[in-house]
């Protein structure tokens, strides 16, 4: 019954094996001795794992205790609560006053900051102005707790059944993209009836909770007991903040003024407030939000104006309550102070670029126009090569050539022996003029015409043209028409073909624009970022003599600030506080930043490449003219996009001050007479001037006659010289064929092409050409 398919059990030979044979695999082959007890080795590895886990656990516990002491201790800075109404019916002013009065107790309110002896807590309550998106964003950047205020009456209003209106939804989407701190929801206008109160609270939670993180708490904020409960839980709450804010020290101003006695033009801006997140060195550079980067002239550590315990601050004699009492002063060291470098100073003799500048091209153009053309009489049918050998008998013979040849059929020879027909203008001038016009139409690198000189109908026609070009770019991307009056070899002289977009090489140092001489580049950006962050950690741990400690109340002397900028920052009508943030090393220098960006769902207008936009990156806000490109993960080249399209991520490359990721991005677009609109959101990806962005154009032609693998293609070019010029470039069709140009046919630009498979008559033959594109340098970096 068994046969060949019978079951064969595995013999268990180890049962009868000796002890030495069972441990033979543990013997070291080189020494011939046993490696040691296996049990001892396992026990040692286990002890090492236990010790390593214990060390990691102790480090986390120490970091958590340090964070708790710095955030909620008696020497920590006040916690900032920003009240943001999600609808027009949510009035935040009475709620802010109730919170401050509840925290202050019997004390009189003098500012928005209160030291509460009841809760052993210092807090600052700020109000986000409804309808002002930029001010709400600036306040959300410094908020420790972002408290959204919802009115229960909005559930009964006839306009909307939701407690969040259009502006509230816009704020929520922007805050999520920017990075939310700890959040809470305060519900106002609740009835006194307990049952109705609970039903309304559940309705508000069901509406608002999908828009916020899962750990957000909902608090009724109607009575004094409700506010007491909120403040008690707020004191014990562990607050989180965006990562980009934890990397840099910053001061939110309680008071900002101009130092008296300064000369006109430049002044010293005095900003007083609590230092948060990290220690600040007087040798560091600082950034004033919306104004720019500056150096510090001095840091004064002042007596804490809102102490919880008076005994801890009795080291300074109380001579006058209104007088500023300085505890310590830090002055920068000229040898160690970081210089304020924004742009690199280019050396015109250091580079190897030979491309002429715009001024040189304009000068050459003017000289060519003024140059006297020497004309000579030539026989009919004389070629350019034959004309070069004709010797003039006299220098004045060319003056009468027009009279001898009135029909204009001869050739004109200029002083450099370039031959042209009388009926044609200079090819170089026409090509350069057409190039400028073509770049404006395809790239969208320039703004619309001056609105003051345009009528309303012309402006509407221009907007309609932009929308049509946006739609055409989505349907027929990169397709352009070959001009009839300019040879394609001159019009597309800067373009080249690529065998493979992914694998073909492109030198990143080739034909760079003049702006690249003004920017900075890193040899290894990742390594530089690690060194910079390590230096910041050393500054916090060390006891440096030029550092203001975290949590102290300081007055920053920001020097060399333009007077008109400082007066705008100190304007009493300003709705948001002045924020001065410390810069990491190299963060004042200009380079090429690449952002991962996505068009906002609420923005419908087209966004062109190189259009002026407002970028909010962390504490910074600046104007930029980004160049959009596709995000290729497995390729070192990126294809330029003429418009930012909906529903997909793109790369926005700009000239901007260096920032270290991670950093959030909010892109705003100015509108005439209205608040800026949110155009796009994203985050910082990398800083790399060598990233290659290629502008792609597609020349199209149509098969005239097809014979198996061969086809006569026309309308791609209009003269045989262009066909011979672009002969090495590969062809492709919209139906997936690949081919090449074999030879020219006729005198009107038709060409015989050879393909890998048969071509259909209704197919379209295409040729891809590429050139490198660069972002535009902004005219004004900062708005203020």
XYZ file of C-alpha atoms in Angstrom:
784
model
C 0.000 0.000 0.000
C 2.876 2.371 0.742
C 4.869 2.591 -2.436
C 6.698 5.741 -3.437
C 4.018 8.063 -1.977
C 4.061 6.661 1.527
C 4.531 9.053 4.433
C 8.058 9.475 5.701
C 8.413 10.943 9.175
C 11.338 13.121 10.171
C 13.958 11.262 12.194
C 14.672 13.013 15.490
C 18.381 12.373 15.703
C 19.056 14.845 18.502
C 17.487 12.410 20.928
C 20.466 10.087 20.556
C 23.092 12.778 19.827
C 25.850 13.528 22.235
C 26.139 16.768 24.197
C 29.180 17.854 22.200
C 27.436 17.379 18.841
C 24.420 19.374 20.001
C 26.660 22.365 20.885
C 28.979 22.103 17.899
C 27.449 25.172 16.219
C 28.456 27.303 19.225
C 32.168 26.632 18.833
C 34.312 29.391 17.297
C 35.857 27.933 14.144
C 39.005 30.102 14.406
C 39.930 29.378 18.025
C 38.323 25.940 18.363
C 36.973 26.896 21.800
C 33.360 27.319 22.910
C 32.063 30.905 22.781
C 30.655 30.724 26.281
C 27.373 29.991 27.872
C 24.407 30.763 25.636
C 22.253 31.513 28.664
C 24.783 34.035 29.945
C 24.896 35.746 26.555
C 21.111 36.006 26.423
C 21.003 37.339 29.966
C 23.616 40.012 29.166
C 21.706 41.178 26.090
C 18.522 41.368 28.113
C 20.179 43.481 30.796
C 21.533 45.833 28.130
C 18.058 46.266 26.683
C 16.608 46.948 30.107
C 19.264 49.563 30.860
C 18.785 51.252 27.492
C 15.015 51.400 27.965
C 15.465 52.823 31.464
C 17.821 55.531 30.149
C 15.369 56.548 27.436
C 12.530 56.618 29.962
C 14.537 58.807 32.338
C 15.392 61.227 29.533
C 11.741 61.582 28.567
C 10.728 62.097 32.193
C 13.382 64.801 32.674
C 12.345 66.563 29.448
C 8.690 66.466 30.506
C 9.473 67.896 33.953
C 11.589 70.645 32.408
C 8.812 71.545 29.975
C 6.255 71.603 32.794
C 8.409 73.902 34.933
C 9.055 76.300 32.060
C 5.396 76.405 30.933
C 3.473 76.489 34.201
C 5.963 77.447 36.879
C 6.043 80.725 38.763
C 8.948 81.969 36.622
C 7.349 81.050 33.298
C 5.822 83.511 30.856
C 2.063 84.124 31.017
C -0.091 81.707 29.072
C -1.722 83.378 26.059
C -5.409 82.741 25.366
C -6.663 84.006 21.998
C -10.440 84.249 21.656
C -11.626 83.760 18.074
C -15.290 84.029 17.139
C -16.515 81.518 14.572
C -19.485 83.669 13.538
C -20.585 87.280 13.624
C -23.007 86.530 16.480
C -20.162 85.394 18.771
C -19.098 88.506 20.683
C -15.664 87.932 22.246
C -15.251 91.279 24.034
C -17.571 90.528 27.011
C -16.062 87.065 27.351
C -12.516 88.487 27.465
C -13.512 90.943 30.175
C -15.216 88.192 32.198
C -12.137 85.948 31.970
C -9.781 88.722 33.091
C -12.041 89.797 35.960
C -12.462 86.198 37.108
C -8.682 85.669 37.074
C -7.820 89.030 38.687
C -10.289 88.668 41.567
C -10.473 91.901 43.511
C -7.599 93.584 41.667
C -8.179 96.364 39.153
C -7.615 95.533 35.482
C -4.846 97.582 33.868
C -3.893 95.430 30.868
C -4.725 92.214 29.084
C -2.261 90.280 31.298
C -3.271 89.196 34.807
C -1.368 87.410 37.588
C -3.987 85.408 39.434
C -3.144 84.499 43.054
C -6.239 82.287 43.148
C -5.150 79.954 40.366
C -1.380 80.566 40.826
C -1.305 81.394 37.136
C -0.420 84.276 34.871
C -2.488 84.605 31.715
C -2.903 86.981 28.788
C -6.261 87.202 27.020
C -6.310 88.579 23.457
C -9.235 89.129 21.106
C -9.048 88.172 17.422
C -10.914 90.804 15.368
C -13.723 89.252 13.375
C -13.325 89.793 9.626
C -9.586 90.598 9.710
C -7.900 87.395 8.547
C -4.310 88.669 8.717
C -4.684 89.860 12.330
C -6.302 86.550 13.295
C -3.360 84.691 11.760
C -0.801 86.823 13.616
C -2.579 86.213 16.924
C -2.887 82.467 16.288
C 0.902 82.281 15.766
C 1.540 83.344 19.394
C -1.438 81.615 21.061
C -0.823 78.983 23.728
C -4.542 78.175 23.732
C -6.734 79.014 20.749
C -10.244 79.303 22.192
C -13.020 79.355 19.586
C -16.142 81.164 20.747
C -19.508 79.831 19.573
C -22.873 81.440 20.186
C -25.805 79.111 20.850
C -28.141 81.726 19.327
C -26.651 80.988 15.885
C -28.489 77.634 15.911
C -31.814 79.500 15.942
C -30.934 82.175 13.383
C -32.752 82.093 10.061
C -29.610 82.889 8.048
C -27.765 79.673 8.883
C -28.373 76.593 10.998
C -24.636 76.142 11.699
C -22.668 78.000 14.394
C -19.772 78.466 11.903
C -20.153 81.013 9.110
C -18.006 81.512 6.001
C -15.301 83.546 7.738
C -15.144 81.030 10.583
C -14.613 78.151 8.130
C -11.870 80.117 6.402
C -10.122 80.769 9.723
C -10.322 77.101 10.699
C -8.837 75.925 7.402
C -5.987 78.465 7.647
C -5.237 77.593 11.283
C -5.109 73.880 10.480
C -2.666 74.510 7.630
C -0.566 76.808 9.809
C -0.381 74.365 12.716
C -2.846 74.406 15.561
C -1.773 74.948 19.167
C -3.933 73.571 21.968
C -7.592 74.336 21.232
C -10.814 74.680 23.179
C -14.390 75.752 22.402
C -16.286 78.188 24.631
C -20.066 78.161 24.230
C -21.955 81.384 24.978
C -25.607 82.417 25.153
C -26.769 79.178 26.740
C -30.198 79.146 28.461
C -30.611 78.547 32.161
C -32.784 75.469 31.654
C -30.605 72.398 32.247
C -32.237 70.149 29.661
C -32.177 72.748 26.877
C -28.645 73.676 27.871
C -27.402 70.100 27.423
C -29.216 69.697 24.082
C -27.671 72.895 22.701
C -24.222 71.857 23.904
C -24.572 68.488 22.132
C -25.663 70.259 18.945
C -22.648 72.584 19.062
C -20.302 69.644 19.671
C -21.731 67.754 16.693
C -21.190 70.786 14.424
C -17.740 71.908 15.583
C -15.934 68.712 16.656
C -15.239 67.452 13.070
C -13.289 70.665 12.391
C -10.956 70.383 15.419
C -8.512 67.812 16.855
C -9.882 64.973 18.937
C -8.465 66.299 22.221
C -10.347 69.622 21.995
C -12.538 70.346 25.002
C -15.936 72.075 25.005
C -16.765 74.396 27.896
C -19.911 76.387 28.639
C -18.873 79.995 29.335
C -21.998 81.668 30.616
C -21.752 81.928 34.391
C -18.952 82.662 36.817
C -18.835 79.012 37.858
C -18.332 77.989 34.211
C -15.378 80.348 33.859
C -13.930 79.127 37.156
C -14.070 75.534 35.905
C -12.433 76.525 32.636
C -9.566 78.389 34.355
C -8.951 75.548 36.817
C -8.689 72.974 34.027
C -6.665 75.357 31.860
C -4.006 75.636 34.567
C -3.511 71.865 34.647
C -3.713 71.378 30.881
C -0.599 70.269 28.983
C -0.292 72.766 26.128
C 1.065 71.838 22.729
C 2.378 74.205 20.075
C 3.525 73.984 16.426
C 7.010 72.587 15.917
C 8.225 75.596 13.928
C 7.464 77.851 16.914
C 9.360 75.632 19.349
C 12.612 76.074 17.405
C 12.967 79.850 17.845
C 12.789 82.301 20.760
C 10.235 85.072 20.428
C 8.828 88.065 22.286
C 5.211 89.155 21.970
C 5.089 92.863 22.696
C 3.225 94.264 25.667
C 4.489 97.682 24.599
C 6.314 98.964 21.508
C 7.716 102.458 21.060
C 10.484 104.394 19.328
C 13.535 105.372 21.359
C 13.473 109.144 21.782
C 16.251 111.320 20.455
C 16.924 109.287 17.309
C 17.902 110.904 14.019
C 15.631 110.864 11.006
C 15.744 107.951 8.628
C 16.727 105.177 11.070
C 15.717 104.678 14.689
C 15.784 102.155 17.530
C 12.586 100.224 18.190
C 11.932 99.299 21.836
C 9.836 96.157 22.308
C 8.924 94.970 25.811
C 7.507 91.543 26.614
C 8.143 88.082 27.993
C 10.771 85.872 26.357
C 9.361 82.513 25.365
C 10.488 79.064 24.108
C 14.298 79.561 24.197
C 17.027 81.794 25.558
C 17.873 84.796 23.379
C 21.429 85.939 22.798
C 22.123 89.619 22.244
C 24.459 88.609 19.419
C 21.631 86.933 17.509
C 19.706 88.502 14.658
C 15.982 89.065 15.140
C 13.033 89.278 12.804
C 10.238 91.811 13.315
C 7.104 90.335 11.754
C 6.252 92.166 8.563
C 9.209 94.564 8.795
C 12.387 92.537 8.206
C 15.578 91.315 9.904
C 17.632 93.516 12.239
C 20.433 93.464 14.794
C 20.003 93.994 18.527
C 21.653 96.988 20.127
C 20.919 95.925 23.697
C 18.734 93.655 25.853
C 17.438 94.980 29.168
C 16.025 92.492 31.673
C 13.294 94.360 33.552
C 11.465 93.755 36.785
C 8.515 91.438 36.231
C 5.414 93.685 36.055
C 3.025 90.815 36.862
C 4.597 88.689 39.608
C 2.592 86.010 41.370
C 4.684 86.335 44.531
C 6.093 89.744 45.467
C 8.833 88.287 47.672
C 10.638 86.735 44.692
C 10.966 90.126 43.056
C 12.053 92.197 46.048
C 15.713 92.357 44.939
C 15.138 95.687 43.188
C 14.259 98.714 45.281
C 10.791 100.101 44.584
C 11.551 103.761 44.074
C 8.710 104.533 41.699
C 5.929 102.290 40.433
C 5.816 103.931 37.001
C 9.567 103.924 36.473
C 11.196 101.131 34.455
C 13.463 99.116 36.741
C 16.337 97.364 34.986
C 17.608 94.184 36.602
C 20.318 93.291 34.062
C 21.660 94.507 30.731
C 23.310 92.614 27.867
C 25.402 94.412 25.241
C 26.515 92.674 22.019
C 30.133 91.709 21.452
C 31.342 93.155 18.114
C 33.558 90.109 17.552
C 30.804 87.545 18.169
C 27.743 89.390 16.870
C 26.258 87.808 13.780
C 26.450 90.164 10.783
C 23.274 91.184 8.996
C 23.844 89.588 5.576
C 20.823 89.543 3.292
C 22.312 89.397 -0.180
C 25.672 88.225 -1.385
C 27.850 90.924 -2.934
C 28.641 89.595 -6.416
C 32.097 89.849 -7.933
C 31.658 90.615 -11.662
C 35.044 89.047 -12.456
C 34.598 85.878 -10.399
C 31.945 84.160 -12.503
C 32.395 82.299 -15.744
C 29.025 83.180 -17.236
C 29.328 84.821 -20.642
C 25.660 85.567 -21.283
C 25.233 89.338 -21.810
C 23.145 91.368 -19.398
C 19.993 93.227 -20.392
C 21.847 96.556 -20.417
C 24.490 95.176 -22.761
C 21.847 93.731 -25.068
C 19.994 97.058 -25.115
C 23.231 98.902 -25.906
C 24.001 96.509 -28.754
C 20.469 96.910 -30.089
C 20.788 100.728 -30.148
C 24.175 100.562 -31.851
C 22.789 98.226 -34.518
C 19.951 100.644 -35.216
C 22.305 103.594 -35.589
C 24.843 101.746 -37.697
C 25.020 102.829 -41.345
C 24.093 100.090 -43.784
C 26.387 99.862 -46.816
C 24.488 98.622 -49.853
C 25.952 97.236 -53.039
C 24.501 96.342 -56.381
C 24.512 92.606 -56.986
C 23.301 90.483 -59.869
C 20.051 88.581 -59.497
C 20.378 85.173 -57.876
C 23.621 85.979 -56.054
C 23.936 83.890 -52.900
C 25.366 85.021 -49.555
C 28.520 82.983 -50.138
C 29.092 84.523 -53.594
C 28.393 88.039 -52.353
C 31.122 87.742 -49.716
C 33.736 87.553 -52.533
C 32.588 90.646 -54.412
C 35.076 93.492 -53.968
C 33.936 97.116 -53.958
C 35.557 99.436 -56.487
C 34.822 102.547 -54.453
C 33.405 103.172 -51.011
C 30.660 105.430 -52.312
C 29.263 102.982 -54.826
C 26.644 101.669 -52.479
C 24.921 105.028 -52.142
C 23.241 104.717 -55.537
C 22.195 101.102 -55.263
C 18.580 101.874 -54.508
C 18.219 103.993 -57.621
C 19.780 101.322 -59.829
C 17.627 98.586 -58.365
C 14.212 100.091 -57.746
C 12.268 96.842 -57.550
C 14.144 95.695 -54.433
C 15.008 92.285 -55.873
C 18.698 92.478 -54.989
C 20.422 91.642 -51.653
C 21.644 94.035 -48.975
C 25.064 93.475 -47.427
C 25.875 95.292 -44.184
C 29.331 96.113 -42.895
C 29.733 92.662 -41.316
C 28.791 90.862 -44.570
C 25.413 89.613 -43.290
C 23.001 89.310 -46.204
C 19.298 90.019 -45.949
C 16.459 90.781 -48.301
C 15.309 94.398 -48.454
C 11.754 93.454 -47.594
C 12.765 91.772 -44.287
C 13.810 93.424 -41.061
C 16.625 92.198 -38.863
C 16.025 88.579 -37.778
C 17.750 89.133 -34.477
C 15.611 92.153 -33.591
C 12.425 90.399 -34.586
C 13.393 87.259 -32.701
C 14.210 89.152 -29.515
C 10.988 91.144 -29.732
C 8.939 87.994 -30.318
C 10.747 86.187 -27.501
C 9.725 88.842 -24.984
C 6.142 88.775 -26.226
C 6.034 84.970 -26.168
C 7.412 84.731 -22.628
C 4.779 87.151 -21.374
C 2.004 85.137 -22.956
C 3.168 81.654 -21.973
C 4.861 82.029 -18.614
C 2.744 84.855 -17.264
C 5.829 86.385 -15.734
C 4.573 89.938 -15.844
C 1.634 91.576 -14.203
C -1.343 92.817 -16.135
C -0.998 96.211 -17.701
C -1.183 99.343 -15.648
C -4.750 99.418 -14.356
C -4.784 103.206 -14.310
C -4.374 103.350 -18.105
C -6.928 100.629 -18.852
C -10.654 101.001 -19.129
C -13.084 98.709 -17.387
C -13.756 96.781 -20.605
C -10.018 96.287 -21.187
C -9.508 94.988 -17.648
C -12.425 92.543 -18.039
C -10.993 91.386 -21.384
C -7.577 90.839 -19.757
C -9.106 88.787 -16.933
C -11.090 86.752 -19.471
C -7.900 86.133 -21.449
C -6.102 84.851 -18.323
C -8.976 82.495 -17.497
C -9.028 81.177 -21.068
C -5.276 80.580 -21.011
C -5.681 78.722 -17.708
C -8.314 76.467 -19.276
C -6.177 75.913 -22.363
C -3.199 74.998 -20.189
C -5.252 72.291 -18.497
C -6.576 70.889 -21.805
C -3.483 71.339 -24.022
C -0.499 71.666 -21.654
C 2.715 73.190 -23.017
C 1.569 73.386 -26.646
C 2.728 76.455 -28.588
C 2.574 77.510 -32.205
C 5.652 78.085 -34.332
C 5.762 81.748 -35.452
C 5.534 82.492 -39.168
C 7.649 85.655 -39.206
C 10.555 84.449 -37.037
C 12.655 81.309 -37.735
C 12.099 78.613 -35.120
C 15.850 78.106 -34.710
C 16.126 81.716 -33.499
C 12.872 81.910 -31.573
C 13.641 78.702 -29.646
C 17.420 79.178 -29.523
C 17.521 78.703 -25.731
C 15.605 75.421 -25.873
C 17.028 71.940 -26.284
C 15.709 68.424 -26.643
C 16.066 65.648 -24.065
C 16.265 61.953 -24.828
C 14.700 61.186 -21.447
C 13.333 63.738 -18.997
C 14.139 61.479 -16.043
C 17.613 60.173 -16.908
C 19.160 62.809 -19.182
C 21.701 65.058 -17.470
C 21.369 68.822 -17.058
C 24.191 70.904 -15.579
C 22.721 72.969 -12.674
C 25.539 75.553 -12.965
C 24.926 76.312 -16.642
C 23.602 79.705 -17.871
C 22.612 81.048 -14.457
C 20.814 84.427 -14.225
C 22.453 87.466 -12.557
C 20.249 86.967 -9.445
C 22.155 83.784 -8.599
C 25.222 85.902 -7.807
C 23.227 87.533 -4.968
C 22.043 84.393 -3.160
C 23.627 81.835 -0.826
C 23.863 78.061 -1.155
C 24.665 75.196 1.237
C 27.155 72.439 0.625
C 24.993 70.083 2.720
C 21.716 71.609 3.884
C 20.710 68.719 6.190
C 24.033 68.738 8.012
C 23.907 72.528 8.391
C 20.441 72.326 9.925
C 21.607 69.753 12.491
C 24.556 71.935 13.486
C 22.373 75.046 13.799
C 19.796 73.295 16.005
C 22.570 71.794 18.142
C 23.977 75.273 18.662
C 20.568 76.484 19.821
C 20.336 73.607 22.318
C 23.788 74.496 23.686
C 22.622 78.082 24.134
C 19.721 76.888 26.305
C 21.789 74.515 28.438
C 24.852 76.727 28.916
C 25.155 79.691 31.255
C 26.214 82.301 28.721
C 26.783 85.860 29.871
C 25.121 87.413 26.828
C 21.785 85.533 26.972
C 18.428 86.561 28.374
C 16.774 83.621 30.113
C 13.481 82.131 29.037
C 10.484 83.525 30.956
C 12.155 86.833 31.854
C 10.572 90.197 31.056
C 12.880 91.955 28.590
C 13.131 95.124 26.557
C 14.714 94.574 23.144
C 16.567 97.452 21.476
C 16.125 96.709 17.759
C 18.483 99.099 15.988
C 18.581 100.574 12.482
C 14.838 100.273 11.875
C 13.447 102.705 9.253
C 11.462 105.426 10.978
C 8.367 105.062 8.813
C 8.334 101.291 9.459
C 8.694 101.778 13.222
C 5.893 104.359 13.293
C 3.529 101.860 11.618
C 4.488 99.155 14.107
C 3.849 101.512 17.036
C 0.512 102.737 15.686
C -2.113 102.548 18.476
C -4.746 101.358 15.985
C -2.733 98.197 15.245
C -4.892 95.158 16.011
C -2.142 92.609 16.655
C 0.957 92.814 18.869
C 4.457 93.230 17.461
C 6.280 89.888 17.430
C 10.093 89.841 17.522
C 11.520 86.363 16.931
C 15.118 85.248 17.165
C 16.666 83.960 13.964
C 18.731 80.829 13.702
C 22.107 81.010 12.020
C 21.966 81.820 8.252
C 18.235 82.633 8.378
C 18.701 86.238 7.239
C 20.344 85.261 3.946
C 18.522 85.003 0.637
C 18.408 81.705 -1.232
C 16.008 79.648 -3.368
C 13.312 78.031 -1.218
C 11.051 75.259 -2.479
C 7.583 74.835 -0.950
C 5.097 72.033 -1.359
C 1.928 73.959 -2.162
C -1.721 73.265 -2.922
C -4.375 75.672 -4.132
C -6.995 76.510 -1.516
C -10.480 75.152 -2.113
C -12.134 78.542 -1.623
C -9.968 80.345 -4.222
C -11.399 80.143 -7.757
C -9.304 82.679 -9.696
C -6.307 81.358 -11.687
C -2.844 81.761 -10.161
C -0.071 82.248 -12.704
C 3.607 81.538 -12.248
C 5.676 84.569 -11.220
C 2.601 86.378 -9.938
C 3.132 88.554 -6.846
C 1.836 86.783 -3.726
C 2.199 87.187 0.056
C 3.926 84.282 1.816
C 3.433 83.597 5.547
C 6.182 81.204 6.662
C 6.277 80.810 10.425
C 6.705 84.260 11.964
C 7.808 85.692 8.607
C 5.591 87.353 6.035
C 7.069 88.549 2.748
C 6.169 89.069 -0.890
C 7.414 86.645 -3.529
C 6.929 85.744 -7.183
C 6.928 81.929 -7.172
C 7.658 79.616 -10.066
C 5.404 76.559 -10.002
C 6.625 73.117 -11.019
C 5.557 69.499 -10.718
C 6.799 67.372 -7.830
C 8.881 64.530 -9.266
C 9.999 62.143 -6.531
C 12.238 59.882 -8.619
C 13.806 62.606 -10.770
C 16.229 65.480 -10.198
C 14.424 67.674 -12.744
C 11.008 69.289 -12.369
C 8.684 70.477 -15.117
C 7.481 74.051 -14.854
C 3.749 74.695 -14.594
C 2.293 77.910 -15.957
C -0.641 77.864 -13.528
C -1.327 76.423 -10.084
C -4.129 73.937 -10.656
C -6.770 72.642 -8.249
C -6.631 69.306 -6.499
C -2.909 68.508 -6.618
C 0.312 69.479 -4.932
C 2.980 71.459 -6.785
C 6.359 72.944 -5.944
C 6.632 76.728 -5.555
C 10.208 78.054 -5.885
C 10.943 81.583 -4.651
C 13.791 83.909 -3.772
C 13.322 84.378 -0.020
C 15.198 84.434 3.312
C 16.394 81.004 4.419
C 14.223 79.019 6.827
C 14.778 75.573 8.245
C 11.969 73.027 7.879
C 9.469 72.158 9.128
C 7.660 75.440 8.509
C 4.059 75.998 7.477
C 3.063 78.161 4.514
C -0.018 80.305 3.946
C -0.226 82.157 0.615
C -2.402 85.260 0.387
C -3.405 87.279 -2.661
C -4.128 91.005 -2.398
C -7.452 92.270 -3.690
C -8.377 95.884 -4.410
C -10.308 97.378 -1.501
C -10.846 94.016 0.218
C -9.160 91.727 2.676
C -6.469 89.426 1.197
C -7.791 86.094 0.003
C -6.282 82.735 0.926
C -4.845 81.476 -2.357
C -2.882 78.369 -1.310
C -1.457 76.455 1.657
C 1.581 74.227 2.044
C 4.876 73.724 3.846
C 8.597 74.283 3.337
C 10.284 71.387 1.570
C 13.950 72.295 1.057
C 16.451 75.050 0.272
C 18.365 74.257 -2.915
C 19.434 76.721 -5.649
C 20.672 73.808 -7.792
C 17.233 72.270 -8.241
C 16.582 72.243 -11.997
C 13.167 73.480 -13.174
C 12.589 73.066 -16.890
C 10.045 74.899 -18.975
C 8.612 72.544 -21.565
C 7.081 73.532 -24.895
C 5.527 71.196 -27.442
C 5.637 71.951 -31.166
C 2.885 70.169 -33.074
C 2.553 69.053 -36.676
C 0.014 67.058 -38.638
C 0.541 64.089 -41.014
C -0.187 64.964 -44.627
C 0.574 61.608 -46.269
C 1.133 58.316 -44.452
C 2.862 55.244 -45.860
C 3.438 52.437 -43.370
C 6.189 53.682 -41.025
C 6.802 56.913 -42.923
C 4.780 60.097 -42.899
C 5.011 63.603 -44.385
C 4.433 66.059 -41.504
C 3.654 69.730 -42.053
C 2.958 72.912 -40.060
C 5.530 72.093 -37.336
C 8.088 74.311 -39.112
C 7.839 76.779 -41.964
C 11.242 76.581 -43.661
C 13.764 73.800 -44.405
C 16.535 75.357 -42.288
C 14.429 74.908 -39.149
C 13.814 71.270 -40.026
C 17.532 70.600 -40.377
C 18.243 72.507 -37.122
C 15.836 70.372 -35.046
C 16.559 67.111 -36.849
C 18.368 65.435 -33.857
C 15.337 65.897 -31.560
C 13.069 62.896 -31.095
C 9.408 63.024 -32.167
C 6.379 61.498 -30.512
C 2.666 61.379 -31.229
C -0.420 61.634 -29.072
C -1.274 58.012 -29.926
C 1.998 56.710 -28.492
C 4.300 56.532 -31.542
C 7.997 57.401 -31.429
C 9.982 58.654 -34.365
C 12.613 60.958 -35.828
C 13.053 63.425 -38.690
C 14.551 61.828 -41.793
C 14.769 64.718 -44.288
C 13.114 67.905 -45.462
C 10.451 67.968 -48.144
C 9.848 71.064 -50.263
C 10.476 74.678 -49.265
C 7.660 75.301 -46.730
C 8.894 73.317 -43.760
C 7.355 69.922 -44.493
C 9.445 66.938 -43.446
C 9.603 63.203 -43.903
C 9.492 61.343 -40.576
C 10.118 57.725 -39.654
C 8.188 56.093 -36.760
C 8.423 52.818 -34.838
C 4.893 51.768 -35.890
C 2.372 52.951 -38.434
C 0.929 56.433 -37.903
C -2.759 57.196 -38.274
C -3.931 60.075 -40.417
C -5.748 61.839 -37.581
C -2.760 61.614 -35.186
C -0.736 64.644 -34.026
C 3.052 64.630 -34.204
C 4.811 66.493 -31.355
C 8.310 67.617 -30.462
C 9.268 68.445 -26.849
C 11.781 71.216 -26.156
C 13.088 72.348 -22.776
C 14.875 75.289 -21.213
C 15.653 76.072 -17.585
C 13.368 78.523 -15.793
C 13.998 80.611 -12.681
C 11.720 82.491 -10.258
C 11.424 86.274 -10.350
C 13.204 88.525 -7.867
C 10.603 90.439 -5.793
C 10.562 94.223 -6.096
C 9.817 94.673 -2.367
C 10.447 91.856 0.084
C 8.428 93.135 3.051
C 5.074 94.907 2.979
C 5.538 97.336 5.851
